[in-house]
Amino acid sequence: MKRFNKTILAVAVTLASSQAMAAGFQLNSQSATGIGRAFAGDAVIADNASVLSRNPAAMALFDEKQLSVGLTYADVEVSVKDVYVDTVLGQIHYGHVDDAAEAKIIPNFYYVSPVNDKFAYGVAMFSNFGTGTDTTPLSEQLVNGLPGPLDLLGKTEVATFNLNLSGSYRFNDHFSIGAGVDVIYGTGTLTRGGQIPTTEGPGQLDLVDVEADGVAFGGIIGAVYEINADHRFGMSYRFSPDFKATGDIDMYNPIAGATVAFDEINIPMPDIFQVAGFHQLTEKFALHYTAQLTTWGDFHEITVTDGVVGGVPVAPEASLKTYAWDDSWLFSIGGTYTLNQDWTIRAGYMFDQGVVGEVSSISIPDSDRQWFTAGATFNLSKHASLDFGVAFVRGEDVQLIEHSAITGGLPIGPDTGMVHATTRSNATYYSMQYNYKF
């Protein structure tokens, strides 16, 4: 094929750039204790300062200052296999990527300080969202002289970091409330492109090249109800902003024959609602659970603004894509057992519902996931302890069909715009945390 249809390529650029900051993947890595019990009951257990990531009202359960600092190593395994299109010439196969994601280290920090028997405040740093895949190898080839679905292939990496300041107030022995402000820093990288045929041989076409970051503000409110010291419930609602990221946002426009530089990407982020319970059933054993809803249905559209070519404004605002994602629930249950004065052990199970509804994506593999977790706490002294947690997260094989404007523009059949692939996303989390009571 000597050249591309300009209209088809223009559509392809839009489809590619629409996935610039599409997380579609919620991190559950805020603490080693949480990982060890599949985050069951985390909004109300309050066994260390990391409860700040889930429910500020739970600070009312503290009677002394506490510090928690930790690291989580996320070994993510993403595979993209059997990528092909159907044509009148038969199936065209583009290969597979067995390791399309990189491992990440995720830090966290929490500090809670009671002021008196009514008030407490806390500060925290953690992450709620992140994803990273790289399917570039699938786009660096021509198969029978034909390009791959370049608008679907490339590098997608997103991370957010929350800096939180919260306060709590205890009304009485049974009821407490809390609220906090989140300063959210987000960063994202996106590339789309690859090899295309030209009159001079194979050449590189860069459809999208994005490097952007930004700061936004959100908040959280929460409540705790204590039946007594052994039985209590917690709930919280985290409000997320419509995130605006700025930076280098370059997209090739084949109709103009030039690269359009946009100044800003606007991404609606989901809210998070959760309820949790904790029950000390015996002196040594406690049962706890959580139900959490993330409103990924709010992630409906990504837009870009202030597009210029050579300093001349050409696109004040553009709608890149409408998504069809669903709200997502997770349910977890766990147990904690005190072995002796030095050791406490815990375990948990979580069912984590996928977010993708009618529209699936090669660049954001997603499915229902199951978590199998275990952890322990070792008391170094009366004031200091170490937490350890490990989680095995297992997804499902997903047979997806995604439209590509690139292959849809090839003169080899009416169904070549539909790209078939099998994706799977697994992960193993290893976490350690240090706690200190002042």
Short mmCIF file of C-alpha atoms in Angstrom, two decimals:
data_model
loop_
_atom_site.label_atom_id
_atom_site.label_comp_id
_atom_site.label_asym_id
_atom_site.label_seq_id
_atom_site.Cartn_x
_atom_site.Cartn_y
_atom_site.Cartn_z
CA MET A 1 0.00 0.00 0.00
CA LYS A 2 1.54 3.28 -1.15
CA ARG A 3 -0.43 5.78 0.91
CA PHE A 4 -3.16 6.11 3.52
CA ASN A 5 -6.62 7.56 3.07
CA LYS A 6 -6.41 10.87 4.92
CA THR A 7 -9.88 10.66 6.42
CA ILE A 8 -9.25 7.19 7.80
CA LEU A 9 -5.96 8.29 9.32
CA ALA A 10 -7.58 11.33 10.89
CA VAL A 11 -10.09 9.06 12.64
CA ALA A 12 -7.22 6.83 13.74
CA VAL A 13 -5.42 9.76 15.36
CA THR A 14 -8.57 10.59 17.35
CA LEU A 15 -9.00 7.00 18.53
CA ALA A 16 -5.37 6.75 19.56
CA SER A 17 -5.22 10.02 21.45
CA SER A 18 -8.45 9.24 23.29
CA GLN A 19 -6.61 6.70 25.43
CA ALA A 20 -4.06 9.21 26.67
CA MET A 21 -4.96 9.13 30.35
CA ALA A 22 -7.45 6.25 30.49
CA ALA A 23 -6.52 4.54 33.74
CA GLY A 24 -9.31 2.00 33.93
CA PHE A 25 -7.21 0.39 36.65
CA GLN A 26 -7.54 1.19 40.32
CA LEU A 27 -4.62 0.64 42.64
CA ASN A 28 -5.14 -1.14 45.92
CA SER A 29 -1.68 -0.77 47.40
CA GLN A 30 -2.04 1.85 50.14
CA SER A 31 -0.60 -0.21 53.02
CA ALA A 32 1.01 -3.51 53.93
CA THR A 33 -1.69 -4.27 56.50
CA GLY A 34 -4.38 -3.59 53.91
CA ILE A 35 -2.72 -5.82 51.34
CA GLY A 36 -2.39 -8.63 53.88
CA ARG A 37 -6.16 -8.68 54.54
CA ALA A 38 -7.34 -7.77 50.99
CA PHE A 39 -8.30 -4.35 52.39
CA ALA A 40 -11.21 -5.95 54.23
CA GLY A 41 -12.41 -3.59 56.95
CA ASP A 42 -9.73 -1.02 56.18
CA ALA A 43 -12.12 1.93 56.57
CA VAL A 44 -12.69 1.14 60.25
CA ILE A 45 -10.02 -1.18 61.72
CA ALA A 46 -7.59 1.66 62.50
CA ASP A 47 -4.74 -0.57 63.66
CA ASN A 48 -2.26 1.98 62.29
CA ALA A 49 -2.19 5.41 60.66
CA SER A 50 -2.75 4.03 57.12
CA VAL A 51 -6.51 4.15 57.81
CA LEU A 52 -6.21 7.73 56.52
CA SER A 53 -6.24 6.42 52.95
CA ARG A 54 -9.74 5.00 53.50
CA ASN A 55 -11.65 6.95 56.15
CA PRO A 56 -10.63 10.13 58.02
CA ALA A 57 -13.34 9.56 60.65
CA ALA A 58 -11.41 6.52 61.93
CA MET A 59 -8.77 8.87 63.37
CA ALA A 60 -11.21 9.32 66.26
CA LEU A 61 -10.27 5.78 67.33
CA PHE A 62 -6.67 6.84 68.11
CA ASP A 63 -5.59 7.97 71.58
CA GLU A 64 -1.92 8.60 70.69
CA LYS A 65 0.11 9.89 67.76
CA GLN A 66 1.00 7.32 65.12
CA LEU A 67 3.26 7.21 62.07
CA SER A 68 3.20 4.66 59.24
CA VAL A 69 5.64 4.58 56.31
CA GLY A 70 5.71 1.86 53.68
CA LEU A 71 6.62 0.61 50.21
CA THR A 72 4.73 -1.69 47.87
CA TYR A 73 6.39 -3.50 44.99
CA ALA A 74 3.81 -4.22 42.28
CA ASP A 75 4.92 -6.95 39.88
CA VAL A 76 2.34 -6.56 37.11
CA GLU A 77 1.99 -9.14 34.35
CA VAL A 78 0.08 -8.10 31.23
CA SER A 79 -0.07 -10.26 28.11
CA VAL A 80 -1.53 -9.40 24.71
CA LYS A 81 -1.78 -12.47 22.48
CA ASP A 82 -3.23 -13.63 19.17
CA VAL A 83 -3.51 -10.16 17.67
CA TYR A 84 -5.01 -10.46 14.18
CA VAL A 85 -7.49 -9.07 11.66
CA ASP A 86 -9.77 -10.98 9.30
CA THR A 87 -9.43 -10.14 5.61
CA VAL A 88 -10.50 -11.54 2.25
CA LEU A 89 -6.92 -12.82 2.05
CA GLY A 90 -7.27 -14.67 5.35
CA GLN A 91 -6.14 -13.74 8.85
CA ILE A 92 -3.24 -11.32 9.23
CA HIS A 93 -1.40 -12.02 12.50
CA TYR A 94 0.71 -9.39 14.25
CA GLY A 95 2.17 -11.55 17.03
CA HIS A 96 2.00 -11.13 20.79
CA VAL A 97 3.56 -9.39 23.80
CA ASP A 98 4.01 -11.59 26.86
CA ASP A 99 5.26 -8.85 29.20
CA ALA A 100 3.49 -5.61 28.32
CA ALA A 101 3.82 -4.02 31.77
CA GLU A 102 6.64 -2.99 34.09
CA ALA A 103 6.96 -3.53 37.83
CA LYS A 104 6.44 -0.45 40.01
CA ILE A 105 7.45 0.69 43.50
CA ILE A 106 4.64 2.60 45.24
CA PRO A 107 5.44 4.53 48.47
CA ASN A 108 3.06 5.71 51.17
CA PHE A 109 3.21 7.91 54.28
CA TYR A 110 0.67 8.52 57.08
CA TYR A 111 0.66 10.53 60.31
CA VAL A 112 -2.25 10.81 62.78
CA SER A 113 -2.28 13.14 65.77
CA PRO A 114 -5.10 13.34 68.37
CA VAL A 115 -5.49 16.88 69.69
CA ASN A 116 -7.82 15.93 72.55
CA ASP A 117 -10.59 13.41 73.17
CA LYS A 118 -12.72 15.07 70.47
CA PHE A 119 -10.45 16.23 67.67
CA ALA A 120 -7.68 14.59 65.62
CA TYR A 121 -5.86 15.51 62.41
CA GLY A 122 -3.68 13.66 59.97
CA VAL A 123 -1.58 13.98 56.83
CA ALA A 124 -1.01 11.30 54.21
CA MET A 125 0.63 10.55 50.88
CA PHE A 126 -0.47 7.60 48.73
CA SER A 127 -1.74 6.63 45.27
CA ASN A 128 -5.23 5.59 44.15
CA PHE A 129 -4.86 5.15 40.37
CA GLY A 130 -2.19 3.93 37.99
CA THR A 131 -1.63 1.84 34.90
CA GLY A 132 1.18 1.11 32.48
CA THR A 133 1.34 -0.98 29.32
CA ASP A 134 3.65 -1.06 26.33
CA THR A 135 2.54 -2.83 23.14
CA THR A 136 5.08 -1.05 20.91
CA PRO A 137 6.65 -4.32 19.63
CA LEU A 138 3.40 -5.13 17.82
CA SER A 139 3.62 -1.91 15.80
CA GLU A 140 7.28 -2.17 14.76
CA GLN A 141 6.64 -4.47 11.82
CA LEU A 142 4.94 -4.78 8.45
CA VAL A 143 3.09 -8.04 7.80
CA ASN A 144 2.96 -8.89 4.10
CA GLY A 145 3.83 -5.25 3.49
CA LEU A 146 0.84 -4.05 5.53
CA PRO A 147 0.87 -2.00 8.77
CA GLY A 148 -0.64 -3.07 12.06
CA PRO A 149 -3.39 -1.26 14.01
CA LEU A 150 -1.07 1.60 14.94
CA ASP A 151 -3.84 3.66 16.52
CA LEU A 152 -4.26 0.96 19.21
CA LEU A 153 -0.60 0.15 19.89
CA GLY A 154 2.07 1.95 21.87
CA LYS A 155 2.93 3.00 25.40
CA THR A 156 0.28 4.05 27.95
CA GLU A 157 1.38 5.06 31.44
CA VAL A 158 -0.61 6.95 34.07
CA ALA A 159 0.01 7.60 37.78
CA THR A 160 -1.69 9.75 40.41
CA PHE A 161 -0.42 10.73 43.87
CA ASN A 162 -2.60 12.04 46.70
CA LEU A 163 -1.42 14.47 49.36
CA ASN A 164 -4.15 14.46 51.99
CA LEU A 165 -4.92 16.64 55.02
CA SER A 166 -7.81 15.40 57.18
CA GLY A 167 -9.56 16.02 60.48
CA SER A 168 -11.99 14.05 62.64
CA TYR A 169 -14.50 14.85 65.38
CA ARG A 170 -15.97 12.45 67.98
CA PHE A 171 -19.53 13.29 69.04
CA ASN A 172 -19.81 10.56 71.68
CA ASP A 173 -18.78 6.99 72.45
CA HIS A 174 -20.58 5.72 69.36
CA PHE A 175 -20.40 8.22 66.51
CA SER A 176 -17.53 10.07 64.80
CA ILE A 177 -17.13 11.95 61.53
CA GLY A 178 -14.19 13.07 59.42
CA ALA A 179 -13.32 15.04 56.30
CA GLY A 180 -10.24 15.78 54.27
CA VAL A 181 -8.82 17.57 51.24
CA ASP A 182 -6.82 15.82 48.53
CA VAL A 183 -4.17 17.56 46.46
CA ILE A 184 -3.77 15.19 43.52
CA TYR A 185 -0.75 15.19 41.23
CA GLY A 186 -1.10 13.20 38.04
CA THR A 187 1.29 12.37 35.25
CA GLY A 188 0.80 10.52 31.98
CA THR A 189 2.73 9.33 28.94
CA LEU A 190 1.22 8.13 25.67
CA THR A 191 2.70 7.15 22.33
CA ARG A 192 0.92 5.74 19.30
CA GLY A 193 2.54 4.94 15.97
CA GLY A 194 4.78 2.48 14.14
CA GLN A 195 5.92 1.24 10.77
CA ILE A 196 4.02 2.11 7.59
CA PRO A 197 4.79 1.38 3.93
CA THR A 198 5.99 4.32 1.82
CA THR A 199 7.30 4.75 -1.71
CA GLU A 200 10.83 4.66 -0.24
CA GLY A 201 10.27 1.58 1.92
CA PRO A 202 9.17 1.14 5.56
CA GLY A 203 8.91 4.38 7.51
CA GLN A 204 7.96 5.50 11.00
CA LEU A 205 4.63 7.26 11.58
CA ASP A 206 4.11 8.92 14.96
CA LEU A 207 0.40 9.49 15.50
CA VAL A 208 0.51 10.67 19.12
CA ASP A 209 3.27 11.72 21.51
CA VAL A 210 2.06 12.92 24.91
CA GLU A 211 3.93 13.86 28.08
CA ALA A 212 1.60 15.69 30.48
CA ASP A 213 1.04 16.34 34.16
CA GLY A 214 -1.17 18.44 36.40
CA VAL A 215 -2.57 19.16 39.85
CA ALA A 216 -6.21 18.95 40.93
CA PHE A 217 -8.17 19.05 44.19
CA GLY A 218 -10.56 16.47 45.61
CA GLY A 219 -11.92 15.52 49.00
CA ILE A 220 -13.22 12.80 51.27
CA ILE A 221 -15.85 12.55 53.99
CA GLY A 222 -16.40 9.64 56.36
CA ALA A 223 -18.15 8.33 59.46
CA VAL A 224 -17.63 5.63 62.08
CA TYR A 225 -20.29 4.02 64.25
CA GLU A 226 -19.14 1.94 67.25
CA ILE A 227 -21.59 -0.47 68.81
CA ASN A 228 -18.91 -1.16 71.40
CA ALA A 229 -15.14 -1.65 71.47
CA ASP A 230 -15.40 -4.98 69.60
CA HIS A 231 -17.94 -4.14 66.90
CA ARG A 232 -17.91 -1.09 64.64
CA PHE A 233 -18.76 0.10 61.11
CA GLY A 234 -17.23 2.71 58.85
CA MET A 235 -18.07 4.41 55.59
CA SER A 236 -16.49 7.05 53.37
CA TYR A 237 -16.97 8.85 50.07
CA ARG A 238 -14.00 10.21 48.11
CA PHE A 239 -14.77 12.97 45.61
CA SER A 240 -12.48 13.04 42.58
CA PRO A 241 -12.05 16.05 40.28
CA ASP A 242 -12.20 16.49 36.54
CA PHE A 243 -8.46 16.33 36.07
CA LYS A 244 -6.66 18.76 33.77
CA ALA A 245 -3.16 17.87 32.57
CA THR A 246 -0.86 20.12 30.57
CA GLY A 247 2.43 19.57 28.78
CA ASP A 248 3.55 18.28 25.39
CA ILE A 249 0.45 16.90 23.67
CA ASP A 250 1.28 16.36 20.01
CA MET A 251 -1.01 14.63 17.51
CA TYR A 252 -0.44 14.32 13.80
CA ASN A 253 -3.25 15.67 11.62
CA PRO A 254 -3.03 14.05 8.17
CA ILE A 255 -5.57 16.44 6.64
CA ALA A 256 -3.48 19.45 7.65
CA GLY A 257 -0.28 17.51 6.98
CA ALA A 258 1.10 18.79 10.28
CA THR A 259 1.30 18.04 13.98
CA VAL A 260 -1.27 19.79 16.16
CA ALA A 261 0.06 20.76 19.59
CA PHE A 262 -2.64 20.80 22.27
CA ASP A 263 -2.07 22.47 25.61
CA GLU A 264 -4.46 20.56 27.88
CA ILE A 265 -6.16 17.18 28.34
CA ASN A 266 -9.33 17.00 30.48
CA ILE A 267 -10.02 13.69 32.20
CA PRO A 268 -13.02 12.98 34.47
CA MET A 269 -11.94 10.82 37.42
CA PRO A 270 -14.21 8.43 39.35
CA ASP A 271 -15.46 8.82 42.92
CA ILE A 272 -14.95 6.03 45.49
CA PHE A 273 -17.58 4.96 48.05
CA GLN A 274 -17.01 2.21 50.61
CA VAL A 275 -18.53 0.64 53.70
CA ALA A 276 -16.68 -1.62 56.11
CA GLY A 277 -17.23 -3.63 59.26
CA PHE A 278 -14.99 -4.99 62.04
CA HIS A 279 -15.91 -7.60 64.66
CA GLN A 280 -13.60 -8.88 67.40
CA LEU A 281 -15.21 -12.29 67.80
CA THR A 282 -12.79 -13.70 70.36
CA GLU A 283 -9.82 -12.39 72.29
CA LYS A 284 -7.53 -13.50 69.47
CA PHE A 285 -9.64 -13.52 66.28
CA ALA A 286 -11.35 -10.68 64.38
CA LEU A 287 -13.47 -10.76 61.23
CA HIS A 288 -13.71 -7.79 58.86
CA TYR A 289 -15.14 -6.95 55.44
CA THR A 290 -15.53 -4.18 52.83
CA ALA A 291 -17.78 -3.29 49.89
CA GLN A 292 -16.48 -0.54 47.61
CA LEU A 293 -17.98 1.19 44.57
CA THR A 294 -15.86 3.16 42.09
CA THR A 295 -17.89 5.30 39.69
CA TRP A 296 -15.99 4.51 36.49
CA GLY A 297 -19.24 5.31 34.69
CA ASP A 298 -18.22 8.96 35.22
CA PHE A 299 -15.24 8.35 32.95
CA HIS A 300 -17.31 9.07 29.87
CA GLU A 301 -15.25 11.38 27.68
CA ILE A 302 -11.76 12.81 27.24
CA THR A 303 -11.27 16.20 25.61
CA VAL A 304 -8.29 18.31 24.57
CA THR A 305 -8.12 22.09 24.32
CA ASP A 306 -6.06 24.89 22.79
CA GLY A 307 -4.72 23.12 19.68
CA VAL A 308 -2.26 25.10 17.55
CA VAL A 309 -0.19 24.53 14.41
CA GLY A 310 2.85 26.76 14.07
CA GLY A 311 1.52 29.05 16.76
CA VAL A 312 -1.81 29.52 14.98
CA PRO A 313 -4.92 28.33 16.90
CA VAL A 314 -6.77 25.63 14.95
CA ALA A 315 -8.80 23.68 17.54
CA PRO A 316 -10.03 25.45 20.71
CA GLU A 317 -11.64 22.21 21.95
CA ALA A 318 -12.11 18.69 20.64
CA SER A 319 -13.96 15.65 21.97
CA LEU A 320 -11.67 12.68 21.57
CA LYS A 321 -13.80 9.72 22.55
CA THR A 322 -16.92 8.66 24.42
CA TYR A 323 -16.41 5.66 26.67
CA ALA A 324 -18.86 2.98 27.75
CA TRP A 325 -17.30 1.94 31.05
CA ASP A 326 -19.30 0.63 33.99
CA ASP A 327 -19.22 1.44 37.68
CA SER A 328 -17.12 -1.16 39.47
CA TRP A 329 -17.68 -2.97 42.78
CA LEU A 330 -15.20 -4.86 44.90
CA PHE A 331 -16.02 -7.08 47.86
CA SER A 332 -13.49 -8.37 50.36
CA ILE A 333 -13.47 -10.41 53.54
CA GLY A 334 -10.59 -11.08 55.91
CA GLY A 335 -9.51 -12.31 59.28
CA THR A 336 -6.89 -11.25 61.83
CA TYR A 337 -5.44 -13.60 64.46
CA THR A 338 -3.17 -12.61 67.35
CA LEU A 339 -0.63 -15.39 67.87
CA ASN A 340 1.16 -13.86 70.84
CA GLN A 341 2.47 -10.51 72.07
CA ASP A 342 4.97 -10.37 69.19
CA TRP A 343 3.09 -11.67 66.14
CA THR A 344 -0.27 -11.00 64.49
CA ILE A 345 -1.23 -12.73 61.25
CA ARG A 346 -3.96 -11.91 58.71
CA ALA A 347 -5.43 -13.14 55.45
CA GLY A 348 -8.11 -12.08 53.00
CA TYR A 349 -9.97 -12.60 49.76
CA MET A 350 -11.26 -9.96 47.34
CA PHE A 351 -13.43 -10.07 44.23
CA ASP A 352 -12.58 -7.02 42.12
CA GLN A 353 -15.01 -6.29 39.29
CA GLY A 354 -13.66 -5.09 35.93
CA VAL A 355 -14.63 -1.66 34.60
CA VAL A 356 -14.83 -2.27 30.86
CA GLY A 357 -18.36 -2.58 29.53
CA GLU A 358 -19.25 -2.48 25.85
CA VAL A 359 -15.90 -1.08 24.72
CA SER A 360 -12.69 -2.99 25.48
CA SER A 361 -9.12 -1.97 24.75
CA ILE A 362 -5.82 -3.63 23.92
CA SER A 363 -3.93 -0.84 25.69
CA ILE A 364 -5.95 -1.20 28.92
CA PRO A 365 -6.43 -4.94 29.57
CA ASP A 366 -9.18 -5.41 32.09
CA SER A 367 -11.28 -8.20 33.58
CA ASP A 368 -12.77 -9.35 36.86
CA ARG A 369 -9.94 -10.14 39.28
CA GLN A 370 -9.57 -12.29 42.38
CA TRP A 371 -7.20 -11.40 45.22
CA PHE A 372 -5.66 -13.98 47.56
CA THR A 373 -3.69 -12.27 50.32
CA ALA A 374 -1.75 -12.89 53.52
CA GLY A 375 0.23 -10.77 55.95
CA ALA A 376 1.72 -10.37 59.40
CA THR A 377 2.74 -7.79 61.99
CA PHE A 378 5.85 -8.13 64.14
CA ASN A 379 6.04 -5.93 67.24
CA LEU A 380 9.59 -4.62 67.55
CA SER A 381 8.80 -2.92 70.85
CA LYS A 382 5.94 -1.34 72.74
CA HIS A 383 5.98 1.55 70.28
CA ALA A 384 7.28 0.14 66.97
CA SER A 385 6.10 -2.59 64.61
CA LEU A 386 6.70 -3.95 61.12
CA ASP A 387 3.93 -5.04 58.75
CA PHE A 388 4.32 -7.44 55.83
CA GLY A 389 1.77 -8.20 53.12
CA VAL A 390 1.58 -10.19 49.90
CA ALA A 391 -1.27 -10.39 47.40
CA PHE A 392 -1.71 -12.64 44.40
CA VAL A 393 -4.06 -10.96 41.93
CA ARG A 394 -5.39 -13.11 39.11
CA GLY A 395 -7.41 -11.87 36.16
CA GLU A 396 -9.17 -13.67 33.33
CA ASP A 397 -8.50 -14.21 29.65
CA VAL A 398 -10.53 -11.65 27.69
CA GLN A 399 -11.34 -12.14 24.01
CA LEU A 400 -11.70 -8.60 22.73
CA ILE A 401 -12.59 -7.01 19.42
CA GLU A 402 -11.54 -3.39 18.98
CA HIS A 403 -11.94 -1.13 15.97
CA SER A 404 -8.85 0.22 14.25
CA ALA A 405 -9.13 2.98 11.65
CA ILE A 406 -5.70 2.02 10.32
CA THR A 407 -6.49 -1.57 9.36
CA GLY A 408 -10.01 -0.47 8.43
CA GLY A 409 -8.45 1.68 5.73
CA LEU A 410 -6.63 -1.22 4.08
CA PRO A 411 -8.08 -2.35 0.73
CA ILE A 412 -8.31 -6.02 1.75
CA GLY A 413 -11.82 -6.56 3.04
CA PRO A 414 -14.76 -4.99 4.90
CA ASP A 415 -13.91 -6.52 8.32
CA THR A 416 -10.26 -5.47 8.55
CA GLY A 417 -11.11 -2.60 10.89
CA MET A 418 -11.84 -5.08 13.67
CA VAL A 419 -8.76 -6.20 15.57
CA HIS A 420 -8.99 -9.43 17.57
CA ALA A 421 -6.80 -10.14 20.61
CA THR A 422 -6.65 -12.08 23.86
CA THR A 423 -5.53 -10.10 26.92
CA ARG A 424 -4.84 -11.01 30.52
CA SER A 425 -3.69 -8.96 33.51
CA ASN A 426 -2.23 -10.49 36.69
CA ALA A 427 -0.17 -9.00 39.50
CA THR A 428 1.69 -9.85 42.67
CA TYR A 429 2.06 -7.22 45.39
CA TYR A 430 4.79 -7.31 48.03
CA SER A 431 4.54 -4.70 50.77
CA MET A 432 6.36 -3.69 53.96
CA GLN A 433 5.48 -0.96 56.42
CA TYR A 434 6.98 0.57 59.56
CA ASN A 435 4.68 1.88 62.31
CA TYR A 436 5.51 3.96 65.35
CA LYS A 437 3.33 5.07 68.27
CA PHE A 438 4.52 8.20 70.04
#
